């Protein structure tokens, strides 16, 4: 949910940045001016439709505002009424962390006791799960695969099915790393932490948050999706001007809370004092937890440096100025949030947007706090961080051994020549290869001298491709990356026949979600997925993306990388049913079926029934023959819905998005019915 493809984003920014944003003039140092300029910059960079911000200082909000993007192309953002409420995504994890720390202070749990001590029903198909502690949930080092959030991203549906089903989904999973080995972003860890809070406190999670966090902190504009709340910021699907239904996440402790910017900033402000936690607990949250495990040992700024709950406890440029800033970002499909807290100076800033990118919001919040500090006579040096001095040099021959295939959320083919040239090829992307030249400090640098790569053999025996770059975004300041971009993939020899089988599978199959709730945002996301062009680019032999091919029907997640690019893995199994239809089962609980197995919709004698079977799987139908061109009217059962697509996978009608009860059926399209087991749709055709 947070930092999706962050390293790829940073690399792209380091290579090319040509966006038009409002200039941030150096002489404009007033807080209001800085805040509006920074918010406008974050809005424009991220393509947000609306953005709100608030700065908290010494117990009160000292600056706030809202901007809305103009309807006409190319205009300037317009001021709008403040007080809008947004989904804060993974910033919700800080509330979960505070709850856990409060319970620890009360002696009701210990951070370093196993999770099983509090959740006896927590089991996995990997005995190492017994070593997972509460601390490991909060610092992302549990070793869990990442996100088992099927039916967790919903429209106008406060269902918490995703959280309720987590233990069942984890029961069949293995770990991707030993508990405590390294920190890598993990949503499931915080949903588990939510369940721990509920088990230990004896309260529903949101009831606990209200009584023990919101009320003591005086917060009155923080909500769960099911709460009655006015003034939610509208969300949109691309350029469609029609607002979508409410964005709901069924994993509250991971990413499901809503807040106004003023409330979120005040929550951050509460963490600069002891209103919610003792100072010892606040210090523990702000400690460099990432350093407990595998991590690049480089003195350079990076967007991630995990504490307990916090994404960064060493955020640029404050860290470089001897000031600690604590940062948490959050991204849902439609909302984006950034919270920056400076405990030493009792300051906090929150930037929330509909559309956009959380990283830009975090950077905008930082600019606001820099201006607030300046008003107090404290200057923050924002000088960009450059690479250390180095000169081209003869490359040691042993580095030739590091050539090969590397994997993360992306896959690379890395060639190393004897003359010291490293060529980095992006597999599966239409991205030009990059070349780097060896230097006498052991790095390979690009032609501009602003970014570099380096091979690092870590204590676990793996060879990592370390990346470092620094980008300045006009109006938002600097953003650094100093992280492992990928790990060298060991050779996985498979027969030519097996390789061809998987290659054919990847290139030919089109899959459909089968066990997503009727209100799932996945159904709308199929439109965007269909617009991604398939490429016949070279893949890694013996692998399917980050999955290692095991046999004809199994592939396993195969990368171990700290930070963010090694997040959200799963193992994959292929099965054929009694009719020969191909099904895909991911270890995170997601189930898909080959589109080729979808039957045609029959209109019968003008009236038919469609019933969701006991397995709860969605019912998909192709639209052709006598169905195409007819108007279908649907009598909807409770807790159910339908989606209609044309041949290009554009949604033409939906009971969930648009409230449709009928639809004209497009030739060559699809329709899906989803709901609780036993839900019966009565269909009539004219």
XYZ file of C-alpha atoms in Angstrom:
686
model
C 0.000 0.000 0.000
C 2.889 2.270 0.625
C 6.065 2.985 -1.495
C 4.900 1.035 -4.496
C 7.906 0.670 -6.846
C 9.669 3.384 -4.878
C 13.172 2.484 -6.038
C 12.029 2.419 -9.652
C 10.444 5.844 -9.073
C 13.673 7.227 -7.672
C 15.764 5.853 -10.519
C 13.349 7.304 -13.055
C 13.477 10.683 -11.362
C 17.265 10.579 -11.305
C 17.347 9.865 -15.039
C 14.775 12.325 -16.309
C 12.666 15.043 -14.733
C 10.726 17.375 -16.999
C 7.557 18.270 -15.150
C 6.121 21.749 -14.994
C 5.481 22.820 -11.409
C 5.012 26.156 -9.731
C 8.417 27.669 -8.994
C 9.395 27.965 -5.346
C 11.239 31.261 -5.167
C 14.016 31.330 -2.581
C 12.935 34.727 -1.251
C 9.399 33.542 -0.493
C 9.956 32.242 3.001
C 6.582 32.836 4.654
C 4.907 29.688 5.941
C 1.643 30.239 4.062
C 3.422 31.007 0.801
C 5.762 28.047 1.200
C 2.905 25.722 2.122
C 0.737 26.652 -0.860
C 3.676 26.451 -3.280
C 4.821 23.087 -1.908
C 1.289 21.669 -1.948
C 0.798 22.878 -5.519
C 4.069 21.233 -6.495
C 3.092 17.902 -4.923
C -0.312 18.173 -6.570
C 1.141 18.794 -10.021
C 3.905 16.184 -9.836
C 1.477 13.523 -8.657
C -1.498 14.545 -10.768
C -3.742 14.994 -7.723
C -7.246 16.435 -8.064
C -7.312 17.900 -4.549
C -4.763 18.396 -1.784
C -5.023 19.585 1.817
C -2.352 20.395 4.363
C -1.920 21.434 7.959
C 1.059 22.469 10.084
C 0.888 21.914 13.850
C 3.222 23.707 16.252
C 3.315 23.895 20.051
C -0.207 22.628 20.553
C -2.143 24.265 17.738
C -2.607 24.383 13.971
C -0.639 27.344 12.629
C -1.270 26.838 8.906
C -3.749 24.888 6.786
C -5.302 24.996 3.361
C -6.781 23.112 0.437
C -6.208 23.329 -3.302
C -8.345 21.881 -6.067
C -7.122 21.239 -9.588
C -8.950 23.273 -12.229
C -11.221 21.474 -14.653
C -9.629 23.157 -17.637
C -6.247 21.801 -18.743
C -3.187 23.816 -17.885
C -4.706 26.154 -15.327
C -3.393 26.864 -11.856
C -4.727 25.044 -8.774
C -7.540 26.915 -7.039
C -8.008 27.406 -3.290
C -10.905 25.502 -1.779
C -12.590 25.197 1.600
C -10.418 23.439 4.186
C -11.565 20.553 6.375
C -11.875 17.825 3.750
C -11.369 14.265 4.961
C -9.119 11.794 3.114
C -8.095 8.190 3.431
C -4.656 8.224 5.069
C -3.639 4.759 3.868
C -0.601 3.339 5.624
C -0.259 6.308 7.969
C -2.843 4.209 9.846
C 0.114 2.017 10.851
C 1.286 4.704 13.280
C -2.031 4.475 15.168
C -1.545 0.700 15.357
C 1.998 1.183 16.620
C 0.856 3.648 19.278
C -1.829 1.193 20.402
C 0.735 -1.608 20.729
C 3.150 0.648 22.619
C 0.375 1.724 25.016
C -0.459 -1.900 25.758
C 3.233 -2.598 26.297
C 3.436 0.297 28.755
C 0.462 -1.194 30.599
C 2.299 -4.509 30.882
C -0.274 -6.297 28.747
C 2.171 -7.270 26.006
C 5.894 -7.375 25.367
C 7.350 -6.283 22.042
C 9.851 -9.112 22.168
C 7.457 -11.951 22.944
C 6.222 -14.179 20.107
C 2.998 -13.174 18.410
C 1.690 -16.655 19.235
C 1.636 -15.638 22.913
C -1.236 -13.288 22.059
C -2.738 -15.001 19.004
C -2.683 -18.758 19.720
C -4.579 -19.411 16.473
C -1.758 -17.852 14.424
C -0.069 -20.688 12.526
C 1.877 -21.007 9.284
C 3.229 -23.751 7.049
C 6.737 -22.781 8.194
C 7.854 -23.551 11.738
C 9.857 -20.343 11.905
C 6.633 -18.400 12.380
C 6.906 -19.178 16.104
C 9.921 -16.821 16.225
C 7.976 -13.777 14.975
C 7.682 -11.153 17.716
C 5.421 -8.127 18.030
C 8.462 -5.907 17.421
C 9.042 -7.647 14.085
C 5.502 -6.777 13.019
C 6.127 -3.109 13.765
C 9.577 -2.867 12.123
C 8.672 -4.927 9.032
C 11.127 -7.750 9.800
C 8.678 -10.628 10.373
C 9.644 -12.473 7.176
C 5.991 -12.659 6.066
C 5.433 -12.625 2.309
C 3.798 -9.217 2.445
C 0.156 -8.602 1.551
C -2.713 -11.092 1.852
C -5.343 -8.462 1.241
C -7.855 -10.032 -1.106
C -11.203 -8.205 -0.862
C -9.423 -5.553 1.172
C -9.726 -2.598 -1.229
C -13.430 -1.878 -1.673
C -15.918 0.702 -2.912
C -18.503 2.046 -0.439
C -18.292 -1.135 1.639
C -16.831 -1.097 5.183
C -16.442 -4.887 5.250
C -13.415 -6.080 7.261
C -13.327 -9.475 5.567
C -9.661 -9.062 4.648
C -8.614 -8.676 8.286
C -10.984 -11.406 9.464
C -9.515 -13.897 6.984
C -5.817 -13.117 7.544
C -5.044 -15.979 9.938
C -6.698 -18.455 7.582
C -4.644 -17.149 4.655
C -1.373 -17.158 6.582
C -1.942 -20.742 7.735
C -0.952 -22.101 4.300
C 1.952 -19.718 3.656
C 5.696 -20.069 4.186
C 8.022 -17.253 5.190
C 10.205 -15.600 2.567
C 12.944 -14.866 5.111
C 13.925 -15.776 8.639
C 12.152 -13.616 11.242
C 14.344 -10.620 12.074
C 16.708 -11.132 9.112
C 15.879 -7.766 7.540
C 13.145 -5.149 7.317
C 11.051 -5.087 4.144
C 7.687 -3.346 3.874
C 4.922 -5.706 5.009
C 1.212 -4.928 5.233
C 0.251 -8.277 6.751
C 2.492 -7.555 9.717
C 0.351 -4.591 10.704
C -2.925 -6.423 10.180
C -1.513 -9.054 12.556
C -0.597 -6.231 14.931
C -4.197 -5.003 14.727
C -5.380 -8.475 15.722
C -2.879 -8.481 18.618
C -4.242 -5.132 19.839
C -7.793 -6.511 19.732
C -6.844 -9.746 21.514
C -4.858 -8.038 24.267
C -7.200 -5.102 24.854
C -10.416 -7.087 24.502
C -11.796 -4.327 22.280
C -12.590 -3.900 18.627
C -9.641 -2.107 17.034
C -11.533 1.084 16.193
C -13.138 1.191 19.643
C -9.653 1.032 21.152
C -8.351 3.756 18.836
C -11.238 6.053 19.738
C -10.994 5.566 23.500
C -7.215 5.407 23.908
C -5.847 7.586 21.088
C -8.415 9.924 19.518
C -10.131 11.074 22.714
C -6.964 11.664 24.789
C -5.390 13.551 21.878
C -8.525 15.629 21.278
C -8.920 14.375 17.697
C -12.417 14.825 16.284
C -11.971 14.321 12.530
C -10.494 10.802 12.310
C -12.751 7.980 11.159
C -13.144 4.382 10.078
C -14.797 3.778 6.670
C -18.067 2.762 8.329
C -18.345 5.965 10.382
C -20.680 8.765 9.394
C -18.454 11.463 7.973
C -19.119 14.520 5.823
C -16.791 16.309 3.452
C -14.853 13.334 2.127
C -12.596 14.418 -0.712
C -13.896 13.051 -4.007
C -11.902 10.355 -5.804
C -11.787 9.712 -9.545
C -10.938 7.026 -12.058
C -8.322 8.610 -14.299
C -9.703 11.582 -16.209
C -13.361 10.600 -15.747
C -14.970 13.629 -14.029
C -17.578 11.487 -12.256
C -16.612 10.850 -8.595
C -16.208 7.232 -7.562
C -17.918 5.693 -4.519
C -16.148 5.882 -1.165
C -12.705 4.280 -0.938
C -12.801 1.643 1.844
C -9.956 -0.519 3.138
C -10.926 -3.538 5.210
C -7.602 -3.594 7.083
C -7.953 -0.628 9.419
C -4.688 -1.020 11.289
C -2.781 -1.368 8.039
C -4.316 1.378 5.952
C -8.024 1.949 6.518
C -8.362 5.163 8.533
C -9.676 8.539 7.329
C -8.669 11.960 8.676
C -8.667 15.665 7.955
C -5.220 17.192 7.518
C -5.622 19.226 10.722
C -6.443 16.088 12.712
C -3.566 14.106 11.250
C -1.087 16.910 11.959
C -2.419 17.140 15.518
C -1.970 13.382 15.917
C 1.637 13.814 14.827
C 1.896 16.684 17.286
C 0.663 14.440 20.093
C 3.715 12.267 19.433
C 6.044 15.172 20.247
C 4.953 14.994 23.893
C 3.685 12.449 26.389
C -0.077 12.809 25.914
C -0.315 9.336 24.371
C 2.964 7.584 25.211
C 5.814 7.816 27.683
C 9.024 9.336 26.378
C 10.724 5.932 26.494
C 8.116 4.533 24.092
C 8.429 7.517 21.762
C 12.190 7.052 21.753
C 11.776 3.358 20.974
C 9.543 4.162 17.996
C 12.142 6.645 16.713
C 15.109 4.271 17.049
C 16.802 2.907 13.868
C 15.103 -0.481 13.854
C 16.191 -1.120 10.256
C 19.792 -1.476 11.489
C 18.912 -4.667 13.414
C 19.100 -6.678 10.190
C 20.509 -6.707 6.688
C 20.745 -3.157 5.270
C 23.185 -1.148 3.122
C 25.918 0.302 5.341
C 26.255 3.571 3.474
C 26.216 7.135 4.807
C 23.796 8.559 2.260
C 20.144 9.673 2.436
C 17.418 7.212 1.521
C 13.640 7.464 1.587
C 13.452 4.520 4.001
C 15.029 4.019 7.412
C 12.462 2.109 9.455
C 11.679 2.721 13.099
C 8.688 1.155 14.830
C 5.843 2.117 12.513
C 7.782 4.980 10.935
C 9.024 4.679 7.349
C 11.966 6.925 8.127
C 13.698 8.071 11.303
C 16.547 9.697 9.313
C 14.717 11.885 6.782
C 16.542 14.321 4.497
C 17.382 17.167 4.962
C 16.676 17.230 8.698
C 18.925 14.293 9.546
C 21.848 15.998 7.808
C 21.210 19.073 9.976
C 21.177 17.206 13.273
C 17.375 17.283 13.547
C 15.310 14.113 13.731
C 12.224 14.044 11.523
C 9.899 11.048 11.691
C 8.031 10.264 8.481
C 5.163 8.019 7.438
C 3.480 7.879 4.061
C 0.366 6.130 2.876
C -1.086 5.239 -0.520
C -4.402 3.606 -1.285
C -5.596 3.267 -4.858
C -7.062 6.758 -4.706
C -5.776 8.615 -1.629
C -2.223 9.582 -0.680
C -0.865 10.865 2.602
C 2.331 12.196 4.112
C 3.028 12.900 7.803
C 6.292 14.459 9.033
C 6.932 14.980 12.758
C 9.824 16.872 14.419
C 9.639 15.958 18.119
C 12.517 18.207 19.257
C 10.728 21.350 18.068
C 7.143 20.189 18.729
C 6.159 20.424 15.083
C 4.239 18.252 12.642
C 2.883 18.653 9.126
C 0.381 16.548 7.200
C -0.340 16.664 3.468
C -3.272 14.635 2.094
C -4.455 14.300 -1.484
C -7.018 12.707 -3.748
C -4.799 11.273 -6.462
C -1.088 11.974 -6.293
C 1.872 10.196 -4.656
C 2.658 10.008 -0.944
C 6.378 10.674 -1.467
C 5.609 14.082 -2.978
C 3.242 14.816 -0.079
C 5.990 13.949 2.416
C 8.395 16.269 0.628
C 5.808 19.068 0.620
C 5.271 18.602 4.363
C 9.037 18.847 4.841
C 9.127 22.192 3.022
C 6.416 23.500 5.319
C 8.379 22.477 8.403
C 11.589 23.994 7.026
C 9.720 27.306 6.688
C 8.283 26.957 10.208
C 11.755 26.320 11.620
C 13.118 29.317 9.739
C 10.479 31.482 11.367
C 11.971 30.370 14.693
C 15.448 31.339 13.531
C 16.549 27.777 12.699
C 18.037 27.372 9.233
C 17.920 23.969 7.530
C 20.584 23.432 4.882
C 19.053 21.733 1.841
C 22.258 21.441 -0.179
C 21.897 18.419 -2.500
C 23.980 15.408 -1.545
C 26.501 14.523 -4.234
C 28.521 11.383 -4.817
C 31.964 11.305 -3.172
C 34.888 12.264 -5.386
C 36.148 9.370 -7.502
C 37.962 8.844 -10.788
C 37.626 6.269 -13.572
C 39.905 3.335 -12.866
C 40.851 -0.136 -14.018
C 38.258 -2.618 -12.801
C 39.335 -5.687 -10.792
C 38.702 -8.786 -12.892
C 36.828 -10.547 -10.085
C 33.926 -8.137 -10.603
C 33.223 -9.858 -13.920
C 31.737 -12.687 -11.840
C 28.889 -10.406 -10.797
C 27.433 -10.269 -14.291
C 24.120 -12.062 -14.613
C 20.438 -11.728 -13.856
C 19.133 -9.679 -10.921
C 15.622 -9.542 -9.534
C 13.313 -7.441 -7.355
C 9.936 -5.945 -8.328
C 11.793 -5.525 -11.644
C 14.192 -7.880 -13.375
C 17.528 -6.896 -14.890
C 20.269 -8.387 -16.996
C 23.566 -6.919 -15.874
C 26.575 -7.189 -18.188
C 30.071 -6.337 -16.952
C 32.904 -5.860 -19.466
C 36.623 -6.113 -18.787
C 37.043 -2.436 -19.647
C 34.940 -1.482 -16.608
C 31.627 -0.856 -18.368
C 28.459 -2.049 -16.634
C 25.330 -2.275 -18.797
C 21.982 -2.559 -17.069
C 19.107 -3.934 -19.164
C 15.528 -3.737 -17.898
C 13.679 -6.950 -18.765
C 10.056 -6.672 -19.817
C 10.160 -2.883 -20.059
C 10.648 -0.599 -23.019
C 13.376 1.235 -21.138
C 16.749 1.904 -22.768
C 19.721 0.122 -21.281
C 21.888 2.223 -18.976
C 25.677 2.206 -18.955
C 27.964 2.914 -16.019
C 31.751 3.167 -15.778
C 33.928 1.742 -13.013
C 35.583 4.218 -10.600
C 38.333 3.868 -8.008
C 35.906 3.814 -5.044
C 34.376 0.561 -6.306
C 31.288 2.154 -7.834
C 30.021 2.213 -11.406
C 28.849 5.729 -12.306
C 26.633 7.126 -15.020
C 27.832 9.756 -17.496
C 26.445 12.626 -15.414
C 28.166 11.460 -12.247
C 24.941 11.828 -10.270
C 24.012 8.177 -9.746
C 25.975 5.008 -9.200
C 25.736 1.259 -8.756
C 27.880 -1.105 -6.735
C 28.042 -4.846 -6.129
C 27.811 -5.833 -2.462
C 28.233 -9.363 -1.145
C 26.265 -9.409 2.070
C 26.589 -11.473 5.243
C 23.891 -13.855 3.988
C 26.071 -14.757 0.998
C 23.860 -12.987 -1.537
C 25.190 -10.465 -4.066
C 23.183 -7.243 -4.155
C 23.099 -4.414 -6.653
C 23.335 -1.262 -4.566
C 22.041 1.987 -6.059
C 22.619 5.570 -5.030
C 21.176 8.747 -6.522
C 19.863 12.128 -5.476
C 17.164 14.136 -7.225
C 16.062 17.726 -6.677
C 12.401 18.426 -7.391
C 11.718 22.162 -7.870
C 9.465 23.354 -5.074
C 9.782 20.143 -3.063
C 13.467 19.812 -2.232
C 15.726 16.793 -2.498
C 15.035 13.081 -2.530
C 17.771 10.527 -2.084
C 18.039 6.822 -2.687
C 20.652 4.600 -1.106
C 19.346 1.066 -1.227
C 19.587 -2.407 -2.688
C 17.842 -2.333 -6.051
C 18.012 -6.072 -6.706
C 19.648 -9.347 -5.704
C 21.531 -11.675 -8.019
C 19.322 -14.587 -9.003
C 20.997 -17.974 -8.688
C 20.991 -20.105 -11.795
C 17.875 -22.245 -11.983
C 18.332 -24.822 -14.713
C 15.089 -26.173 -16.123
C 14.484 -28.240 -19.233
C 13.757 -26.404 -22.499
C 10.305 -27.973 -22.464
C 9.529 -26.682 -18.975
C 10.835 -23.225 -19.820
C 8.707 -23.122 -22.977
C 5.671 -24.245 -21.015
C 5.984 -21.315 -18.612
C 6.875 -18.861 -21.377
C 3.771 -19.910 -23.292
C 1.702 -19.584 -20.145
C 2.942 -16.048 -19.444
C 2.481 -14.830 -23.010
C -0.860 -16.461 -23.778
C -3.015 -16.545 -20.665
C -5.449 -13.836 -19.572
C -6.667 -14.331 -16.025
C -9.758 -13.214 -14.138
C -10.162 -12.693 -10.359
C -12.460 -15.295 -8.826
C -12.584 -14.661 -5.075
C -12.757 -10.877 -4.804
C -15.730 -9.349 -3.014
C -18.388 -7.833 -5.296
C -17.376 -4.308 -4.225
C -13.669 -4.886 -4.835
C -11.653 -2.175 -6.575
C -9.922 -4.968 -8.484
C -12.867 -5.126 -10.901
C -12.365 -1.511 -11.930
C -8.581 -1.959 -12.043
C -8.994 -4.540 -14.826
C -9.524 -1.630 -17.218
C -6.086 -0.170 -16.509
C -4.457 -3.611 -16.526
C -5.823 -4.317 -19.988
C -4.152 -1.169 -21.317
C -0.674 -2.437 -20.419
C 0.831 -3.819 -23.593
C 2.349 -7.288 -23.462
C 6.004 -7.428 -24.444
C 7.982 -10.317 -25.793
C 11.136 -9.093 -24.065
C 13.749 -11.450 -22.692
C 12.987 -12.956 -19.293
C 15.223 -14.561 -16.704
C 15.849 -18.233 -17.592
C 14.302 -20.515 -14.984
C 12.151 -17.731 -13.567
C 8.797 -16.062 -14.060
C 9.396 -12.534 -12.831
C 10.553 -12.846 -9.223
C 9.279 -16.434 -9.036
C 11.610 -19.407 -9.460
C 10.142 -22.169 -11.621
C 9.947 -25.396 -9.597
C 8.030 -27.725 -11.907
C 5.146 -27.711 -14.391
C 2.679 -26.322 -11.869
C 4.672 -24.553 -9.145
C 6.785 -21.403 -8.896
C 8.187 -19.867 -5.707
C 9.060 -16.323 -4.683
C 12.839 -16.137 -4.819
C 14.188 -12.718 -3.768
C 15.287 -11.434 -0.368
C 15.823 -7.669 -0.396
C 15.464 -5.192 2.478
C 13.598 -1.919 2.049
C 10.665 -1.875 -0.345
C 11.563 -3.584 -3.635
C 11.434 -7.051 -2.045
C 7.884 -6.629 -0.745
C 4.658 -8.501 -1.509
C 5.785 -11.903 -2.695
C 3.765 -15.066 -3.171
C 4.165 -18.636 -4.370
C 2.102 -19.780 -7.346
C 0.341 -23.025 -8.171
C -1.407 -23.921 -11.444
C -4.274 -26.418 -11.480
C -6.734 -27.689 -14.044
C -10.280 -28.523 -13.044
C -12.324 -31.486 -14.241
C -13.251 -29.562 -17.388
C -9.627 -28.774 -18.209
C -9.865 -25.088 -17.258
C -6.655 -23.566 -15.909
C -6.730 -21.965 -12.450
C -4.045 -19.969 -10.624
C -3.707 -20.088 -6.866
C -1.433 -17.578 -5.142
C -0.222 -18.377 -1.651
C -1.620 -15.007 -0.464
C -5.138 -16.355 -1.074
C -5.864 -14.841 -4.489
C -7.524 -17.173 -7.012
C -7.718 -16.586 -10.784
C -9.175 -18.475 -13.748
C -8.098 -18.496 -17.379
C -10.386 -16.285 -19.454
C -10.512 -19.040 -22.089
C -12.661 -21.109 -19.721
C -15.404 -18.483 -19.401
C -18.771 -19.634 -20.815
C -21.086 -17.513 -22.940
C -24.022 -15.827 -21.255
C -27.310 -17.481 -22.117
C -30.437 -15.358 -22.182
C -32.730 -18.381 -21.987
C -36.295 -17.444 -22.803
C -35.683 -13.893 -21.690
C -35.203 -14.639 -18.013
C -32.478 -16.633 -16.206
C -30.964 -16.975 -12.758
C -27.312 -16.780 -11.790
C -26.391 -18.174 -8.378
C -23.099 -17.826 -6.498
C -22.012 -21.335 -5.551
C -20.846 -22.461 -2.064
C -17.191 -21.757 -2.990
C -18.106 -18.063 -3.283
C -16.325 -17.646 -6.622
C -17.474 -14.934 -9.019
C -19.456 -15.991 -12.097
C -17.961 -14.670 -15.367
C -19.683 -14.769 -18.776
C -18.701 -13.790 -22.309
C -21.095 -11.558 -24.221
C -21.783 -12.745 -27.718
C -24.393 -14.616 -29.717
C -27.924 -13.697 -28.755
C -26.832 -11.825 -25.597
C -24.872 -9.030 -27.284
C -26.934 -5.932 -27.953
C -29.697 -6.865 -25.535
C -30.490 -4.934 -22.399
C -30.023 -6.958 -19.232
C -32.014 -6.013 -16.142
C -30.724 -7.343 -12.826
C -32.605 -8.026 -9.621
C -29.794 -7.749 -7.099
C -29.592 -9.914 -3.982
C -28.120 -8.551 -0.762
C -24.312 -8.184 -0.570
C -23.820 -8.682 -4.276
C -23.076 -6.770 -7.447
C -22.232 -6.956 -11.140
C -19.794 -5.368 -13.598
C -20.124 -5.187 -17.410
C -17.106 -4.674 -19.698
C -16.774 -4.007 -23.419
C -14.222 -5.845 -25.584
C -11.497 -3.404 -24.509
C -12.249 -3.974 -20.807
C -13.820 -0.588 -20.236
C -16.558 -0.756 -17.580
C -19.834 0.108 -19.308
C -22.134 -0.556 -16.350
C -21.842 -1.576 -12.723
C -24.121 -1.800 -9.730
C -21.137 -0.850 -7.555
C -19.793 2.109 -9.547
C -22.820 3.968 -10.849
C -25.602 2.021 -9.142
C -26.799 0.361 -12.353
C -29.647 -2.146 -12.279
C -29.577 -2.741 -16.017
C -27.048 -2.651 -18.850
C -26.868 -2.898 -22.598
C -24.561 -5.828 -23.300
C -21.640 -5.017 -25.647
C -20.520 -7.456 -28.342
C -17.334 -9.249 -27.340
C -17.495 -7.989 -23.776
C -17.778 -9.665 -20.392
C -20.045 -9.590 -17.371
C -19.251 -10.761 -13.848
C -21.599 -11.424 -10.948
C -20.163 -11.603 -7.414
C -21.616 -11.916 -3.956
C -21.927 -14.066 -0.877
C -22.358 -17.832 -1.366
C -25.955 -18.535 -2.301
C -26.598 -15.026 -3.670
C -29.096 -15.366 -6.539
C -29.317 -12.840 -9.376
C -32.541 -12.723 -11.372
C -31.729 -11.608 -14.937
C -34.170 -10.546 -17.633
C -33.334 -9.580 -21.223
C -35.042 -7.341 -23.750
